[in-house]
Amino acid sequence: MPTVQLNENKIIAYDDLGQGTPVLFIHPPGMGRHVFYYQRKLSEKMRIIVPDLSGHGDSSRIKSSEVSIRHYSEELIELLDKLNLEEVVICGYSAGGVIAQNLCISYPNRVSGLILFGGYPAVINTAFQWEHKAGMYMVKHHQKLLGQLLAISHTKNKKLRELLIQHMEKCQPGAWYKYYQVVLRSNLINDIHKINVPILLMYGTRSDLINKYLSYFKKERITLELSSSKEQTIKCQRKDGNRQIERFHHLLPH
């Protein structure tokens, strides 16, 4: 596991595997880089960079007051600078998709493509808002149980479950809570038109909470790839997920 030192002596831990056009993966609150365990196989076809955001996993701690979409976006740009990467494909999973979209909007010259695993530009659906608030409540009162539930929902592999649980136990409760909160309060719908790169949207056909947001992307003149699943929600371990990423990656200019 390599690390890199950013400004103010901040240390970011990350995995850097493979060669070729790089894809930067952004995890959701609490989970850290191991949530993309199944995407490691993509390193046979491309370069993958999977960091722990500050306050998560093996990266430096962070003050809760510093956690924001802008802060994490700037942190990831610093990481790219340290790795001498001018342009990358961005892949955001779930709430990590908000950071991914913000990178496309705020740093358009650094992004060549966007992949959203069940990502969304805002949390405007009432049920979806309660889902985020429930996560915030669990972080405050039952963080260990939340980690166990997330691990169980993401994989049937017992060893990977344990790895995910151990990694989530390293996450600062304040950073985990605030990450949920800033995503809950974010709204990028009016900025979607600023995204000028091809997008791959991966979603579950019965995941109504996510699918309601597809219309916002479809309204814009964006090169859009849609990949659906019969599953209720999209998870990183979805069997055809890597194949879709490989196909999308191949279609991008290199």
Coordinates of N, CA, C and O in Angstrom, one line a residue, residues 140-225:
K140 N -23.4 7.7 14.7 CA -23.3 8.3 16.0 C -23.6 7.2 17.1 O -22.9 7.3 18.2
H141 N -24.5 6.3 16.9 CA -24.9 5.5 18.0 C -24.5 4.0 17.8 O -24.5 3.3 18.8
H142 N -24.3 3.5 16.6 CA -24.1 2.1 16.4 C -23.1 1.9 15.2 O -23.3 1.2 14.3
Q143 N -21.9 2.6 15.3 CA -21.0 2.6 14.2 C -20.5 1.2 13.8 O -20.4 0.8 12.7
K144 N -20.2 0.4 14.8 CA -19.7 -1.0 14.6 C -20.8 -1.8 13.9 O -20.5 -2.5 12.9
L145 N -22.0 -1.7 14.3 CA -23.1 -2.4 13.7 C -23.3 -2.0 12.2 O -23.5 -2.8 11.3
L146 N -23.2 -0.7 12.0 CA -23.3 -0.1 10.6 C -22.3 -0.7 9.7 O -22.6 -1.1 8.6
G147 N -21.0 -0.8 10.2 CA -20.0 -1.4 9.4 C -20.3 -2.8 9.1 O -20.0 -3.3 7.9
Q148 N -20.8 -3.6 10.0 CA -21.1 -5.0 9.8 C -22.2 -5.1 8.8 O -22.2 -6.0 7.9
L149 N -23.3 -4.3 8.9 CA -24.4 -4.3 7.9 C -23.9 -4.0 6.5 O -24.4 -4.6 5.6
L150 N -23.1 -3.0 6.4 CA -22.6 -2.6 5.1 C -21.7 -3.7 4.5 O -21.9 -4.0 3.3
A151 N -20.9 -4.3 5.3 CA -20.1 -5.4 4.8 C -20.9 -6.6 4.3 O -20.7 -7.1 3.2
I152 N -21.9 -6.9 5.1 CA -22.8 -8.0 4.7 C -23.6 -7.7 3.4 O -23.8 -8.6 2.6
S153 N -24.0 -6.5 3.3 CA -24.8 -6.1 2.1 C -23.9 -6.0 0.8 O -24.4 -6.0 -0.3
H154 N -22.6 -6.0 1.0 CA -21.7 -5.8 -0.2 C -21.1 -7.1 -0.7 O -20.6 -7.1 -1.8
T155 N -21.0 -8.1 0.2 CA -20.4 -9.3 -0.3 C -20.8 -10.5 0.5 O -21.1 -10.4 1.7
K156 N -20.7 -11.7 -0.1 CA -21.0 -13.0 0.6 C -19.6 -13.6 1.1 O -19.6 -14.6 1.8
N157 N -18.5 -13.0 0.6 CA -17.2 -13.6 0.9 C -16.9 -13.2 2.3 O -16.7 -12.0 2.6
K158 N -16.7 -14.2 3.2 CA -16.5 -13.9 4.6 C -15.2 -13.2 4.9 O -15.1 -12.3 5.8
K159 N -14.1 -13.5 4.1 CA -12.9 -12.9 4.3 C -12.9 -11.4 3.9 O -12.4 -10.6 4.6
L160 N -13.6 -11.2 2.8 CA -13.7 -9.8 2.4 C -14.6 -9.0 3.3 O -14.4 -7.8 3.6
R161 N -15.7 -9.6 3.9 CA -16.5 -8.9 4.9 C -15.7 -8.5 6.0 O -15.8 -7.4 6.5
E162 N -14.8 -9.4 6.5 CA -14.0 -9.0 7.7 C -13.0 -7.9 7.3 O -12.8 -7.0 8.1
L163 N -12.5 -8.0 6.1 CA -11.6 -6.9 5.7 C -12.3 -5.5 5.7 O -11.8 -4.5 6.1
L164 N -13.5 -5.5 5.1 CA -14.3 -4.3 5.1 C -14.6 -3.8 6.5 O -14.5 -2.6 6.7
I165 N -15.0 -4.7 7.3 CA -15.3 -4.3 8.7 C -14.1 -3.7 9.4 O -14.2 -2.7 10.1
Q166 N -13.0 -4.4 9.3 CA -11.8 -3.9 10.0 C -11.4 -2.5 9.4 O -10.9 -1.6 10.1
H167 N -11.6 -2.3 8.1 CA -11.2 -1.1 7.5 C -12.2 0.1 7.9 O -11.7 1.2 8.2
M168 N -13.4 -0.3 8.0 CA -14.4 0.7 8.4 C -14.2 1.1 9.9 O -14.5 2.2 10.3
E169 N -13.7 0.2 10.7 CA -13.4 0.5 12.1 C -12.3 1.6 12.3 O -12.2 2.2 13.3
K170 N -11.5 1.8 11.2 CA -10.5 2.8 11.2 C -11.0 4.2 10.9 O -10.4 5.2 11.2
C171 N -12.2 4.2 10.4 CA -12.8 5.5 10.0 C -13.2 6.4 11.2 O -13.7 5.9 12.1
Q172 N -12.8 7.7 11.1 CA -13.2 8.6 12.1 C -14.8 8.8 12.1 O -15.3 9.1 11.1
P173 N -15.4 8.6 13.2 CA -16.9 8.8 13.3 C -17.3 10.2 12.8 O -18.3 10.3 12.0
G174 N -16.5 11.2 13.1 CA -16.9 12.6 12.7 C -16.8 12.7 11.2 O -17.7 13.4 10.6
A175 N -15.8 12.2 10.6 CA -15.6 12.3 9.1 C -16.7 11.5 8.4 O -17.3 11.9 7.4
W176 N -17.0 10.3 8.9 CA -18.1 9.4 8.4 C -19.4 10.2 8.4 O -20.1 10.3 7.4
Y177 N -19.7 10.7 9.6 CA -21.0 11.4 9.8 C -21.1 12.7 8.8 O -22.1 12.9 8.2
K178 N -20.0 13.4 8.8 CA -20.0 14.7 8.1 C -20.1 14.4 6.6 O -20.7 15.2 5.8
Y179 N -19.4 13.3 6.1 CA -19.5 13.0 4.7 C -20.9 12.7 4.3 O -21.4 13.2 3.3
Y180 N -21.7 11.9 5.1 CA -23.1 11.7 4.8 C -23.8 13.1 4.8 O -24.6 13.3 3.9
Q181 N -23.5 13.9 5.7 CA -24.3 15.2 5.9 C -24.0 16.1 4.7 O -25.0 16.7 4.2
V182 N -22.8 16.2 4.3 CA -22.5 17.2 3.2 C -23.1 16.7 1.8 O -23.5 17.5 1.0
V183 N -23.1 15.3 1.7 CA -23.8 14.8 0.5 C -25.3 15.0 0.5 O -25.9 15.4 -0.4
L184 N -25.9 14.8 1.7 CA -27.3 15.1 1.9 C -27.7 16.5 1.6 O -28.7 16.8 1.0
R185 N -26.8 17.5 1.8 CA -27.1 18.9 1.6 C -26.6 19.4 0.2 O -26.9 20.5 -0.1
S186 N -26.0 18.5 -0.5 CA -25.5 18.9 -1.9 C -26.6 18.8 -2.9 O -27.5 18.0 -2.8
N187 N -26.5 19.7 -3.9 CA -27.4 19.6 -5.1 C -26.7 20.1 -6.3 O -26.4 21.3 -6.5
L188 N -26.3 19.1 -7.2 CA -25.6 19.5 -8.4 C -26.4 19.4 -9.6 O -25.9 19.5 -10.8
I189 N -27.8 19.3 -9.5 CA -28.7 19.2 -10.6 C -28.5 20.3 -11.6 O -28.5 20.1 -12.8
N190 N -28.4 21.5 -11.1 CA -28.3 22.7 -12.0 C -27.0 22.8 -12.6 O -26.8 23.7 -13.5
D191 N -26.0 22.0 -12.2 CA -24.7 22.1 -12.8 C -24.3 20.9 -13.7 O -23.2 20.8 -14.2
I192 N -25.3 20.0 -13.8 CA -25.0 18.8 -14.7 C -24.6 19.2 -16.1 O -23.8 18.5 -16.7
H193 N -25.2 20.3 -16.6 CA -24.9 20.7 -17.9 C -23.4 21.1 -18.1 O -22.9 21.2 -19.3
K194 N -22.7 21.3 -17.0 CA -21.3 21.6 -17.1 C -20.4 20.4 -17.3 O -19.2 20.6 -17.5
I195 N -21.0 19.2 -17.1 CA -20.2 18.0 -17.3 C -20.1 17.8 -18.8 O -21.1 17.5 -19.5
N196 N -18.9 17.8 -19.3 CA -18.7 17.7 -20.8 C -17.9 16.5 -21.2 O -17.2 16.5 -22.2
V197 N -18.0 15.4 -20.4 CA -17.3 14.2 -20.7 C -18.3 13.1 -20.8 O -19.4 13.1 -20.3
P198 N -17.9 12.0 -21.5 CA -18.8 10.8 -21.6 C -19.1 10.2 -20.2 O -18.2 10.3 -19.3
I199 N -20.3 9.7 -20.0 CA -20.7 9.2 -18.7 C -21.2 7.8 -18.9 O -22.0 7.5 -19.8
L200 N -20.8 6.9 -17.9 CA -21.4 5.6 -17.8 C -22.2 5.6 -16.5 O -21.6 5.8 -15.4
L201 N -23.5 5.4 -16.6 CA -24.4 5.3 -15.4 C -24.7 3.8 -15.2 O -25.2 3.1 -16.1
M202 N -24.4 3.3 -14.0 CA -24.7 1.9 -13.7 C -25.7 1.9 -12.5 O -25.4 2.5 -11.5
Y203 N -26.8 1.2 -12.8 CA -27.9 1.3 -11.8 C -28.7 0.1 -11.8 O -28.7 -0.7 -12.7
G204 N -29.5 -0.2 -10.7 CA -30.4 -1.3 -10.7 C -31.8 -0.9 -11.2 O -32.3 0.2 -10.9
T205 N -32.4 -1.7 -12.0 CA -33.6 -1.4 -12.7 C -34.8 -1.2 -11.7 O -35.7 -0.5 -11.9
R206 N -34.7 -1.8 -10.5 CA -35.7 -1.6 -9.5 C -35.4 -0.6 -8.4 O -36.0 -0.5 -7.4
S207 N -34.2 0.1 -8.6 CA -33.8 1.0 -7.6 C -34.4 2.4 -7.9 O -33.8 3.3 -8.4
D208 N -35.6 2.6 -7.5 CA -36.4 3.8 -7.8 C -35.7 5.0 -7.2 O -35.8 6.1 -7.8
L209 N -35.1 4.9 -6.0 CA -34.4 6.0 -5.4 C -33.3 6.6 -6.3 O -33.1 7.8 -6.4
I210 N -32.7 5.8 -7.1 CA -31.6 6.2 -8.0 C -32.2 6.6 -9.3 O -31.8 7.6 -9.9
N211 N -33.0 5.8 -9.8 CA -33.5 5.9 -11.2 C -34.2 7.2 -11.5 O -34.3 7.7 -12.6
K212 N -34.8 7.8 -10.4 CA -35.5 9.1 -10.6 C -34.5 10.2 -11.1 O -34.9 11.2 -11.6
Y213 N -33.2 10.0 -10.8 CA -32.2 11.0 -11.1 C -31.7 10.9 -12.6 O -31.1 11.8 -13.1
L214 N -32.1 9.8 -13.2 CA -31.6 9.6 -14.6 C -32.1 10.6 -15.6 O -31.4 11.0 -16.5
S215 N -33.3 11.1 -15.3 CA -33.9 12.1 -16.3 C -33.0 13.3 -16.3 O -33.0 14.0 -17.4
Y216 N -32.4 13.7 -15.2 CA -31.6 14.9 -15.2 C -30.4 14.8 -16.1 O -30.0 15.8 -16.8
F217 N -29.8 13.6 -16.2 CA -28.7 13.4 -17.1 C -29.2 13.3 -18.5 O -28.5 13.8 -19.5
K218 N -30.3 12.7 -18.7 CA -30.8 12.5 -20.1 C -31.2 13.8 -20.7 O -31.2 13.9 -22.0
K219 N -31.6 14.8 -19.9 CA -31.9 16.1 -20.5 C -30.8 16.8 -21.1 O -30.9 17.7 -22.0
E220 N -29.6 16.5 -20.6 CA -28.4 17.2 -21.1 C -27.8 16.5 -22.3 O -28.0 15.3 -22.5
R221 N -27.1 17.3 -23.1 CA -26.4 16.7 -24.3 C -25.1 16.1 -23.9 O -24.0 16.6 -24.2
I222 N -25.2 14.9 -23.2 CA -24.1 14.2 -22.7 C -24.0 12.9 -23.4 O -25.0 12.2 -23.6
T223 N -22.8 12.5 -23.8 CA -22.6 11.1 -24.3 C -22.8 10.2 -23.1 O -22.0 10.1 -22.2
L224 N -23.9 9.4 -23.2 CA -24.3 8.6 -22.1 C -24.4 7.1 -22.4 O -24.9 6.7 -23.4
E225 N -23.8 6.3 -21.5 CA -23.9 4.9 -21.6 C -24.7 4.4 -20.4 O -24.5 4.9 -19.2

